[in-house]
Coordinates of C-alpha atoms in Angstrom, one line a residue:
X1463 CA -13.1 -12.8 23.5
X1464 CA -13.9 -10.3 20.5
X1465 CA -10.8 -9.7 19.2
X1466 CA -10.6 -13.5 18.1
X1467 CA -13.5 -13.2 16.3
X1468 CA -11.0 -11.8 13.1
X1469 CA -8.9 -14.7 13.3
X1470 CA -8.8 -17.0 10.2
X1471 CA -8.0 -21.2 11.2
X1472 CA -4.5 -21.1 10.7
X1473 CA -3.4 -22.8 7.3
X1474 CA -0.4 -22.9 4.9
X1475 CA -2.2 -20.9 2.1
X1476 CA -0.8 -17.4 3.7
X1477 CA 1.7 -17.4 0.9
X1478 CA -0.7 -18.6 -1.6
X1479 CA -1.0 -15.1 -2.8
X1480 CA 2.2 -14.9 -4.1
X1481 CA 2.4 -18.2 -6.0
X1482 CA 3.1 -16.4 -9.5
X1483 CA 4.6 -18.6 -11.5
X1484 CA 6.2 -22.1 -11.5
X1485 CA 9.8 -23.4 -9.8
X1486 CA 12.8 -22.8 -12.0
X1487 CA 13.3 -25.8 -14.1
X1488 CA 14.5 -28.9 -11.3
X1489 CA 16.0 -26.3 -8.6
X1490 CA 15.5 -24.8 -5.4
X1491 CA 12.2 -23.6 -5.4
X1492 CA 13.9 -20.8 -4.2
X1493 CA 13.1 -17.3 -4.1
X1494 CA 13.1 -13.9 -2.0
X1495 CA 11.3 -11.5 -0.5
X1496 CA 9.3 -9.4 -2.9
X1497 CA 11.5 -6.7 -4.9
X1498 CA 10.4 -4.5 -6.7
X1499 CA 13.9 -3.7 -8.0
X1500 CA 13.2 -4.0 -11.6
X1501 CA 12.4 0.2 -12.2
X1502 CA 15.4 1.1 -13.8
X1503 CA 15.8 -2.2 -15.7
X1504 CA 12.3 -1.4 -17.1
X1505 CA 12.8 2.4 -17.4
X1506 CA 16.2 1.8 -19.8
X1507 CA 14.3 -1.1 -21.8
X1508 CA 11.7 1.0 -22.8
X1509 CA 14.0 3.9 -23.6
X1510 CA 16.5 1.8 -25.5
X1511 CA 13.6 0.9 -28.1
X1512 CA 12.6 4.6 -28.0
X1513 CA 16.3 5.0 -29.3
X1514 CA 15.8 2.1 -31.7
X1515 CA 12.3 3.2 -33.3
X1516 CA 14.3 6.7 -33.5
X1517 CA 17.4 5.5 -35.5
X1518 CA 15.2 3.2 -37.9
X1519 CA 12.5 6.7 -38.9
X1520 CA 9.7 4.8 -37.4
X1521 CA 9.0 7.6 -34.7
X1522 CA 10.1 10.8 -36.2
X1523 CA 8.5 12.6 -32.9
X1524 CA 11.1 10.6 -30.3
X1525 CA 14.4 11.7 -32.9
X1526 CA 15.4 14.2 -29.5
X1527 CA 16.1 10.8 -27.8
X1528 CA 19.4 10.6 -30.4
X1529 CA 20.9 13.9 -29.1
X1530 CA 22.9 12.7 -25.7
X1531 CA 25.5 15.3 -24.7
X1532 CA 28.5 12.8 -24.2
X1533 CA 31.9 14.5 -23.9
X1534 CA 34.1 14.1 -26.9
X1535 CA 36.5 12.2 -25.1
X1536 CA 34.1 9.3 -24.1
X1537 CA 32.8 9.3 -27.3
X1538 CA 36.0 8.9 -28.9
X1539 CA 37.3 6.5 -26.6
X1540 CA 34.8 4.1 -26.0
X1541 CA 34.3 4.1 -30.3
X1542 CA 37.4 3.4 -31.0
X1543 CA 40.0 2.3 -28.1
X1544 CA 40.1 -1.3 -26.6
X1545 CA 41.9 -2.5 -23.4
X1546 CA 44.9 -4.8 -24.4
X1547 CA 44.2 -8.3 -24.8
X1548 CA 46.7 -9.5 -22.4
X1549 CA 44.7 -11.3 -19.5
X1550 CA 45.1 -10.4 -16.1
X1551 CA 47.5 -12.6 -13.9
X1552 CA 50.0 -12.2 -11.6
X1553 CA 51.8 -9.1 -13.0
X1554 CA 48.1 -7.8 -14.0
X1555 CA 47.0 -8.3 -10.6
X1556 CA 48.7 -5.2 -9.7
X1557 CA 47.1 -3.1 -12.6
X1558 CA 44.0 -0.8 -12.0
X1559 CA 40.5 -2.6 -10.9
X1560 CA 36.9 -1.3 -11.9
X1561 CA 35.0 -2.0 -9.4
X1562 CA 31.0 -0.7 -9.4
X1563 CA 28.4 -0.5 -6.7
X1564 CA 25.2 1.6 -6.5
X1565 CA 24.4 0.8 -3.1
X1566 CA 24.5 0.9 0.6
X1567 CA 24.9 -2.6 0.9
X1568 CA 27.5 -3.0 -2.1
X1569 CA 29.3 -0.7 -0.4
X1570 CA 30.1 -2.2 2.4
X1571 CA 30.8 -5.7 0.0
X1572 CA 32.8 -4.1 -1.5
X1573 CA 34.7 -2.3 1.4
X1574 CA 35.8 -5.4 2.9
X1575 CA 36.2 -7.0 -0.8
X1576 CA 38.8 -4.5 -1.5
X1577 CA 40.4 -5.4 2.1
X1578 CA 40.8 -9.0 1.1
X1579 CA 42.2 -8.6 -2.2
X1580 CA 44.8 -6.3 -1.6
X1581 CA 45.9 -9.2 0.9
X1582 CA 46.8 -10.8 -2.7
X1583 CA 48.3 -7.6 -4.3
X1584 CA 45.7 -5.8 -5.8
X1585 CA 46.1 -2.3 -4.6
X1586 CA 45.0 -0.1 -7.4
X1587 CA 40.5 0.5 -7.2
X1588 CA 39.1 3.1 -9.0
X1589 CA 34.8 2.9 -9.8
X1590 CA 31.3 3.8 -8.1
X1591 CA 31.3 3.6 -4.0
X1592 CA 30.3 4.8 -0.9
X1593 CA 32.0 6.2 2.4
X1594 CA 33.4 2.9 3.1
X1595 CA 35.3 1.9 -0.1
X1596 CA 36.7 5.2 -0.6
X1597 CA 38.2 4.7 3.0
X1598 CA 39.7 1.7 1.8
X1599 CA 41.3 3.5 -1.5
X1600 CA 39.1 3.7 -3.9
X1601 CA 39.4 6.0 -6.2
X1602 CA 35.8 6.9 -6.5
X1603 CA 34.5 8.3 -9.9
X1604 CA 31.0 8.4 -8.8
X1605 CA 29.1 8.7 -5.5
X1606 CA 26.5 5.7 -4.9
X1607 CA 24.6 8.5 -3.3
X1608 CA 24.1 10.1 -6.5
X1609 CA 23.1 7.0 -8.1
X1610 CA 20.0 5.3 -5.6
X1611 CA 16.5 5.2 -7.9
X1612 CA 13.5 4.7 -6.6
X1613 CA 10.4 4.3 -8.8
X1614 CA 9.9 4.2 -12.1
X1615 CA 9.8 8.1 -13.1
X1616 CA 13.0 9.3 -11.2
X1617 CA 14.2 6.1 -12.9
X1618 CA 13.1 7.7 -16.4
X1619 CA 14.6 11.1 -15.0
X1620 CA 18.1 9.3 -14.3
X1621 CA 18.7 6.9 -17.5
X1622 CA 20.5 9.9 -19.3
X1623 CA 22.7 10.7 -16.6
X1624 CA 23.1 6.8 -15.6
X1625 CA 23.9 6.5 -19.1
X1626 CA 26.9 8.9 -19.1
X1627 CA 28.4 7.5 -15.9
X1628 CA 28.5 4.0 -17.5
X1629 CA 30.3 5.5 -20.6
X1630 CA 32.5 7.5 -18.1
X1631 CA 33.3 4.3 -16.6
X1632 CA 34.8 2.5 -19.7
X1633 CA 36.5 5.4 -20.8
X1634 CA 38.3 5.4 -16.9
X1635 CA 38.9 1.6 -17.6
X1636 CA 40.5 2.4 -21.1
X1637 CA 42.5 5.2 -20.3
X1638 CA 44.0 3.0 -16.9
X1639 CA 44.8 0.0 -18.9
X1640 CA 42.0 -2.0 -16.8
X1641 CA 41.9 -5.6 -17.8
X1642 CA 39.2 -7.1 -14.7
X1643 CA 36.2 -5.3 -13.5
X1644 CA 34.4 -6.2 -10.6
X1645 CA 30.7 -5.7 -10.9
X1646 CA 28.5 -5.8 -7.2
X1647 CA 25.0 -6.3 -7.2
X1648 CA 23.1 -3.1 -8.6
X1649 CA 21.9 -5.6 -11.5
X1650 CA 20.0 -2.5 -13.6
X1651 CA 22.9 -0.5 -14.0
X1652 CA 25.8 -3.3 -13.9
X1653 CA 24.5 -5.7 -16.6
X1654 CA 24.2 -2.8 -19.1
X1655 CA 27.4 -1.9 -17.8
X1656 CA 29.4 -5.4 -18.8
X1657 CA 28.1 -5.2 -21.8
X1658 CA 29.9 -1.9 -22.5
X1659 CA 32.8 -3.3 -21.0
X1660 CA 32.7 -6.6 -22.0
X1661 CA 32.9 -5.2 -25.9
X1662 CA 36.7 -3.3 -24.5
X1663 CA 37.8 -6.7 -23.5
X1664 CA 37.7 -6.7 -19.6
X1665 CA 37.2 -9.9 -17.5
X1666 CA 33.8 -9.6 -15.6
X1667 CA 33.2 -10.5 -12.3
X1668 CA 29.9 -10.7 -10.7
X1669 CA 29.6 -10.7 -7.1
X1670 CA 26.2 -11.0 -5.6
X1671 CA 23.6 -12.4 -8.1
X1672 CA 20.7 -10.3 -9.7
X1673 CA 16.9 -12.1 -8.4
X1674 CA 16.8 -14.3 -11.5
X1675 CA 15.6 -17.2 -9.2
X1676 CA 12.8 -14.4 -8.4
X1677 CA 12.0 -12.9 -11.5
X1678 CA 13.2 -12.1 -15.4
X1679 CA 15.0 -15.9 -15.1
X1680 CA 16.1 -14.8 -18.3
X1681 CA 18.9 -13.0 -17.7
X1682 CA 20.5 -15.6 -17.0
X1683 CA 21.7 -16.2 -20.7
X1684 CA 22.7 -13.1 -21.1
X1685 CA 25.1 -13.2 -18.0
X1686 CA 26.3 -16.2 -19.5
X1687 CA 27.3 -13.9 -23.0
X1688 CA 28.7 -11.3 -20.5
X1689 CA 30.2 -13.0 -17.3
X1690 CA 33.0 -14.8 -16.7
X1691 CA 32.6 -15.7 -13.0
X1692 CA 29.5 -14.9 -10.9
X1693 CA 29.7 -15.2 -7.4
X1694 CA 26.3 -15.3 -5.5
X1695 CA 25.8 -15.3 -2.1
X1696 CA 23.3 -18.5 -1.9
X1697 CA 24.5 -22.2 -2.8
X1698 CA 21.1 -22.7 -4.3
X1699 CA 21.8 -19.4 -6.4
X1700 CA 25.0 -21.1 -7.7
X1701 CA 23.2 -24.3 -8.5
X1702 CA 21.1 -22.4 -10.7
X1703 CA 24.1 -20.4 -12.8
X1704 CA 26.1 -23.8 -13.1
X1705 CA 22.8 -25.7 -14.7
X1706 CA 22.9 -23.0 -17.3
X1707 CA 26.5 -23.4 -17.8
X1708 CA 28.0 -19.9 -16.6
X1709 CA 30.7 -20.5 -14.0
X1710 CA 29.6 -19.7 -10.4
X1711 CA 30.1 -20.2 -6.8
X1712 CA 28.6 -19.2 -3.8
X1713 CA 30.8 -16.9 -1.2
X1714 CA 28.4 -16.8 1.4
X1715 CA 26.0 -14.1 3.1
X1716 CA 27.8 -11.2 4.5
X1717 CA 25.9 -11.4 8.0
X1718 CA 27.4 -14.3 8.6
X1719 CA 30.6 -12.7 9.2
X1720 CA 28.8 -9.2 10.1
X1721 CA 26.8 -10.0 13.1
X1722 CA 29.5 -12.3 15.6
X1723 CA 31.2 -8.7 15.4
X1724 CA 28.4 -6.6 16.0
X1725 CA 27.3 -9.3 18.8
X1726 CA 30.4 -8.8 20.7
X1727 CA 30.6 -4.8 20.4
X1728 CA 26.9 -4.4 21.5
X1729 CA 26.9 -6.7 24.3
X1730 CA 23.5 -8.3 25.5
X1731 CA 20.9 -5.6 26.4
X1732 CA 20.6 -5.4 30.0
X1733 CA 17.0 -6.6 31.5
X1734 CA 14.2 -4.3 32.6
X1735 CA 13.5 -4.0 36.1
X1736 CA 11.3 -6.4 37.1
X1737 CA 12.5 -9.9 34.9
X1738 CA 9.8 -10.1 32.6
X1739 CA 7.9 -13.1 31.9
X1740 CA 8.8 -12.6 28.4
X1741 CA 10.8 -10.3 25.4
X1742 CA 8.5 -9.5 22.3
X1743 CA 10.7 -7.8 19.6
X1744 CA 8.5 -5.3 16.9
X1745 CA 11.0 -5.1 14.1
X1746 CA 9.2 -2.9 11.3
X1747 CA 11.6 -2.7 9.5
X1748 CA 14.2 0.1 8.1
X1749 CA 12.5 2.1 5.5
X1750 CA 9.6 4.6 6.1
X1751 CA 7.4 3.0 3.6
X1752 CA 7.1 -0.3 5.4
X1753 CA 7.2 1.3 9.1
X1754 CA 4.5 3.1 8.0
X1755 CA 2.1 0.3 6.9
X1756 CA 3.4 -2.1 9.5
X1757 CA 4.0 -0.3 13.2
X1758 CA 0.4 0.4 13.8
X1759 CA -0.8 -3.0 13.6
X1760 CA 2.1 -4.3 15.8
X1761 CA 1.2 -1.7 18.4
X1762 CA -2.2 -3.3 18.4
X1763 CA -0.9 -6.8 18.6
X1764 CA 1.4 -5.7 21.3
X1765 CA -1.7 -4.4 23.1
X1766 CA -3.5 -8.2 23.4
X1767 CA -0.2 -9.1 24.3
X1768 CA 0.2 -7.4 27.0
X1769 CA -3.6 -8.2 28.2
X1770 CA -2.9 -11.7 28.5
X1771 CA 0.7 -11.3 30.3
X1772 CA 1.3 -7.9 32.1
X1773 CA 4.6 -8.4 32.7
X1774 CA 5.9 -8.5 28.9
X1775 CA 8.6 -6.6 27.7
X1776 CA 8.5 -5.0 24.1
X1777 CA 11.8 -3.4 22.4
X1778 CA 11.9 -1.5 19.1
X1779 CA 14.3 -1.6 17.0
X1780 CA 15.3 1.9 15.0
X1781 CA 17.6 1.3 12.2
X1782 CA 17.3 4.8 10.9
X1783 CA 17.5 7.6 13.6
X1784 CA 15.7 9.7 10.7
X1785 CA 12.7 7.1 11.3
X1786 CA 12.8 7.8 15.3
X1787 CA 10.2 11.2 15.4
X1788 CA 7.7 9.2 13.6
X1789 CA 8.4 5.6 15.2
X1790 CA 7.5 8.0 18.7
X1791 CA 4.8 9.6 17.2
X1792 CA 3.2 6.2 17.0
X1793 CA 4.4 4.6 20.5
X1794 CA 3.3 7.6 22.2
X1795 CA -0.3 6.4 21.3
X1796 CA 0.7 3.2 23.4
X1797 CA 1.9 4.3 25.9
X1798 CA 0.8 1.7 28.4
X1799 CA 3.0 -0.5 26.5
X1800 CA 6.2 0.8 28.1
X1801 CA 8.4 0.2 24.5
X1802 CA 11.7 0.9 24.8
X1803 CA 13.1 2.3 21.5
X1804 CA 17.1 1.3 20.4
X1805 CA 18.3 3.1 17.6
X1806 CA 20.8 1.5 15.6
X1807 CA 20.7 -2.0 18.1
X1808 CA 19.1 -4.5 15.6
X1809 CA 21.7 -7.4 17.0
X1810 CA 21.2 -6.7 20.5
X1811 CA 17.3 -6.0 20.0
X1812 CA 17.2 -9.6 18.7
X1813 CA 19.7 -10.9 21.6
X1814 CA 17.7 -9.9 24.0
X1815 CA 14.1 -10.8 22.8
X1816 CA 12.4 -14.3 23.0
X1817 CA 10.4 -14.0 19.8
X1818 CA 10.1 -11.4 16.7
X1819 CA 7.2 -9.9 15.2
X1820 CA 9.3 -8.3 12.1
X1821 CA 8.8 -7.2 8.3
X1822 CA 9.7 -9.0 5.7
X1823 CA 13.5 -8.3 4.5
X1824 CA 17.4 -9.1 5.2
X1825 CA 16.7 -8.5 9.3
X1826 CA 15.0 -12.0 9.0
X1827 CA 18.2 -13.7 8.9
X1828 CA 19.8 -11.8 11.7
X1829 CA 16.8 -13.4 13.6
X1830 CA 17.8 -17.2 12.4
X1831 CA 20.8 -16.8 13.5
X1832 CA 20.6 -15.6 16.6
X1833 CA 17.7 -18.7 17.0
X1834 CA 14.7 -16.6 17.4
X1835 CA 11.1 -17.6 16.4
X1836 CA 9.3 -15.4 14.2
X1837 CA 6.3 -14.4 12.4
X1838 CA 7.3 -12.3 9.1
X1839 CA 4.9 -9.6 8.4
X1840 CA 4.8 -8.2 4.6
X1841 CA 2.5 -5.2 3.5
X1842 CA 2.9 -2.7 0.6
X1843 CA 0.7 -0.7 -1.9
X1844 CA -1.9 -2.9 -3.4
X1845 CA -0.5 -2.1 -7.2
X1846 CA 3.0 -3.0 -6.5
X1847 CA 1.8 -6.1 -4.9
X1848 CA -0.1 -6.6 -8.4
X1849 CA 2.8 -5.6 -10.4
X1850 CA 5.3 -7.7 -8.6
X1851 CA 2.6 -11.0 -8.9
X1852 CA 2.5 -10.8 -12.2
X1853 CA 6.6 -11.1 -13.0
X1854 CA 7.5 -13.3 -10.0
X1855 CA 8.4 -16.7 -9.7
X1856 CA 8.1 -17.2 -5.9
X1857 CA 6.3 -19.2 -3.4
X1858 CA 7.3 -17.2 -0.3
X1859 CA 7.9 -13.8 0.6
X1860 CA 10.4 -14.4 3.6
X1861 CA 14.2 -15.2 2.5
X1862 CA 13.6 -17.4 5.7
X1863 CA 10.9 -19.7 3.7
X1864 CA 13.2 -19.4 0.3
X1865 CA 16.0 -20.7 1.8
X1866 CA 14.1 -24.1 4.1
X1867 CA 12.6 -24.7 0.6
X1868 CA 9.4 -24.4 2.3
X1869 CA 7.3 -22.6 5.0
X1870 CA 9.1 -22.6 8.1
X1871 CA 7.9 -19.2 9.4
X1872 CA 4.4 -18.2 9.1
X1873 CA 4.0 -15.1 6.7
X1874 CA 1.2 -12.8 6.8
X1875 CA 0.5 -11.0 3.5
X1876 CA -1.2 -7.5 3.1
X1877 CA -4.6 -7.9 4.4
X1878 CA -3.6 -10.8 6.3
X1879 CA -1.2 -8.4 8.4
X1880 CA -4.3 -7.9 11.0
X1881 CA -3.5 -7.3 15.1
X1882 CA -5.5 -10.9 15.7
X1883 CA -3.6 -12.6 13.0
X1884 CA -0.2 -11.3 14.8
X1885 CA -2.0 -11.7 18.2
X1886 CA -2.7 -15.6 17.5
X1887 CA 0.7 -16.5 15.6
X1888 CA 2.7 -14.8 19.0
X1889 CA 0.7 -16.3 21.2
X1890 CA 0.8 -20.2 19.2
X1891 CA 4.8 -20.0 19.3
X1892 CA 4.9 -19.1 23.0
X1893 CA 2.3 -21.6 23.9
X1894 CA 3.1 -24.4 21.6
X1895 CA 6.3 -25.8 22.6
X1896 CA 6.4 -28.2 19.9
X1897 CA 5.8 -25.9 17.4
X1898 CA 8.3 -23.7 18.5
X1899 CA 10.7 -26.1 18.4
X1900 CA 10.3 -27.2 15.3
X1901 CA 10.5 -23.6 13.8
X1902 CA 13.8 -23.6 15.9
X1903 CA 14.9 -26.9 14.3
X1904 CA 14.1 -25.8 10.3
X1905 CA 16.4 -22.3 11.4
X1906 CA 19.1 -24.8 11.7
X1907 CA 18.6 -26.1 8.0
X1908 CA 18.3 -22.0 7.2
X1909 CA 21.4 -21.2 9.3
X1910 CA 23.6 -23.4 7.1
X1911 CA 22.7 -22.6 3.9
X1912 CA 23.9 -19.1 4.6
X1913 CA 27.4 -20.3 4.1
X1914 CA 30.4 -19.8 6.7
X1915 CA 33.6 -18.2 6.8
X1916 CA 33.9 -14.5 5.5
X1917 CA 32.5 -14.1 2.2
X1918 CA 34.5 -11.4 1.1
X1919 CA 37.6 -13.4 1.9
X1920 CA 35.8 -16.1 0.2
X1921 CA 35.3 -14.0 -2.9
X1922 CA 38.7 -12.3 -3.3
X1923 CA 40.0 -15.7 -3.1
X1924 CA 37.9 -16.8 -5.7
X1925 CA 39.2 -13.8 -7.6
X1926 CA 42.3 -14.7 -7.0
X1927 CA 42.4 -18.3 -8.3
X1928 CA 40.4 -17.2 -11.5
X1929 CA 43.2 -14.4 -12.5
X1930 CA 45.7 -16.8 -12.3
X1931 CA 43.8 -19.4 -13.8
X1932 CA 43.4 -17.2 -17.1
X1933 CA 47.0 -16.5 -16.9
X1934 CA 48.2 -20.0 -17.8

């Protein structure tokens, strides 16, 4: 058969191409998915020395860089008031919290955060959010829809105005008598952030744990100067911080509380006419950059799918209705292939599916738990693949892999994400029963080392006992 002619003998050197750097000291040779997260950490470096060079004379031409229109009352405050030294404890735990998130995701931490800790008596929010913290009270001094960068010029673009909301921040905290802020993820912006704070005398808390496990493992002394507790989601993540001597535990992954919920509202997607042989889930994931470079070739692995078994059913996932005219610009080229597109029905995609062809990212973990074999898929532009090699620690791509502590799920990196590749890595896991099972059995392993319980109870708990533990 000619399509098998582009088929490579499977081996274990897929990842090999990310291999960038050696395990972090004894640990977990653990590590994520690629992120290339780091353009607004980058983007304020570089501008802070631009500041720097400016102050000392030794670039006369940057001295613009020194003229930041901060309101008079920021300036004043954050020069010259401090937060009173009293630490927060059981009367404090009714004073005013900071708490910050820049993103989507953070958001809805932080949402049911906020629900857990008022549980304990802390009633009082005020900080960055989206839709779903300010329905839970907070009293939101800045949109996370104003503050999402992508790439490294709109990152240059926002540092001023990125700037001024972290200085409008402290001053809030000042001016409310704050004594605990509550940083979540958003590791660019927050960590600059405590430092401002940190200097006022607030308690930080960090919940969700920036990549150092990934990349830039050195920030992990400098959240040991700045925070007081970190709270990552991972155990492995925690093992880490606790080598290095900051104070850490792991709460968990949200999904884990997340999808039982979601599980139970969507039901199980009824069956096509017909009882198919079998259920082939394309999940290209929920951005338009890696739909994009990732649908076509699953459409084409879908096609020697269905040559070999007629009667196979493919769904597709839409996690974004704004991705749905182009996801059906593509399928309508298939049409043969019969795919029935669910908008916003990840969970019961994967519920109903026997295996999943998916891209790289956080979705890979709904498929573990609902016991799903896989085969990750991971494509983006060739320079941010070369950028990303050359500051990563990592062995694997797929949080999957990074969790087992070693492959577990076949990965197929840029080039290698080829319709025969897919074709023959499908077709091994529904023929190989062995094989399946033992990726089943390793997505046990993975399954636990996502934690249990609700992690936002588990955090505000954690909260809890650290307040009163600085109280005496």
């Amino acid at each position: 058969m000619a399509k098998k002619k582009a088929i490579r003998p499977r081996k274990k050197s897929v990842s090999k191409p990310v291999a960038v750097g050696p395990a972090i000291g004894g640990a977990a040779k653990a590590p994520e998915f690629l992120v290339i997260h780091s353009h607004l950490d980058k983007a304020v470096e570089r501008l802070d020395q631009m500041q720097a060079r400016a102050k000392a004379g030794t670039s006369p031409k940057k001295r613009v860089a020194k003229k930041t229109t901060t309101p008079a009352s920021i300036r004043q405050s954050s020069q010259k008031t401090s937060v009173p030294s009293s630490r927060p404890g059981r009367t404090a735990s009714r004073s005013p919290v900071l708490i910050v998130s820049g993103e989507h995701s953070g958001d809805l931490l932080g949402a049911e955060l906020m629900t857990a800790m008022q549980r304990f008596g802390f009633t009082d929010f005020f900080g960055t959010g989206g839709d779903a913290m300010s329905d839970q009270g907070l009293t939101v001094i800045e949109h996370i829809r104003t503050m999402n960068v992508m790439g490294f010029i709109e990152a240059l673009q926002a540092w001023r105005r990125l700037k001024e909301l972290a200085l409008r921040l402290v001053d809030e905290a000042v001016q409310r008598h704050a004594s605990l802020a509550i940083l979540i993820d958003y590791p660019g912006f927050n960590l600059r952030l405590a430092a401002m704070l940190k200097e006022r005398g607030l308690e930080i808390i960090y919940v969700v744990s920036p990549q150092v496990w990934a990349w830039k493992y050195g920030r992990v002394h400098k959240i040991k100067k700045l925070v007081d507790l970190m709270l990552p989601l991972f155990d492995f993540e925690a093992e880490i911080y606790q080598r290095e001597g900051v104070t850490a535990e792991a709460i968990g992954h949200p999904m884990i509380h997340r999808l039982p919920r979601s599980a139970r509202k969507e039901g199980f997607l009824p069956l096509a006419s017909g009882n198919p042989a079998r259920t082939i889930a394309l999940v290209p994931g929920s951005r338009m950059g890696e739909v994009s470079r990732l649908l076509e070739p699953m459409l084409q692995a879908a096609c020697l799918l269905k040559a070999d078994e007629q009667n196979t059913r493919f769904l597709l996932p839409c996690a974004d209705a704004a991705l749905l005219p182009f996801i059906e610009s593509w399928t309508k080229k298939f049409e043969d292939l019969n795919i029935e597109i669910c908008v916003g029905q990840t969970a019961r995609v994967m519920q109903a599916s026997d295996l999943l062809i998916i891209a790289s990212g956080t979705a890979t973990l709904e498929g573990v738990f609902f016991k799903k074999p896989m085969v990750i898929l991971y494509r983006v532009s060739w320079l941010n693949f070369a950028l990303a090699a050359l500051f990563m620690r990592v062995r694997y791509i797929g949080i999957v892999n990074i969790l087992a502590r070693r492959q577990t799920v076949l990965e197929l990196l840029q080039s290698e994400v080829s319709p025969a590749n897919i074709y023959h890595e499908v077709n091994r896991i529904l023929t190989d029963a062995d094989y399946r099972l033992a990726m089943l059995q390793e997505m046990n392993y993975v399954r636990r080392q996502m934690g249990s319980g609700n992690p936002a109870a588990n955090a505000a708990q954690r909260i809890v006992d650290f307040v009163q533990g600085r109280s005496g």
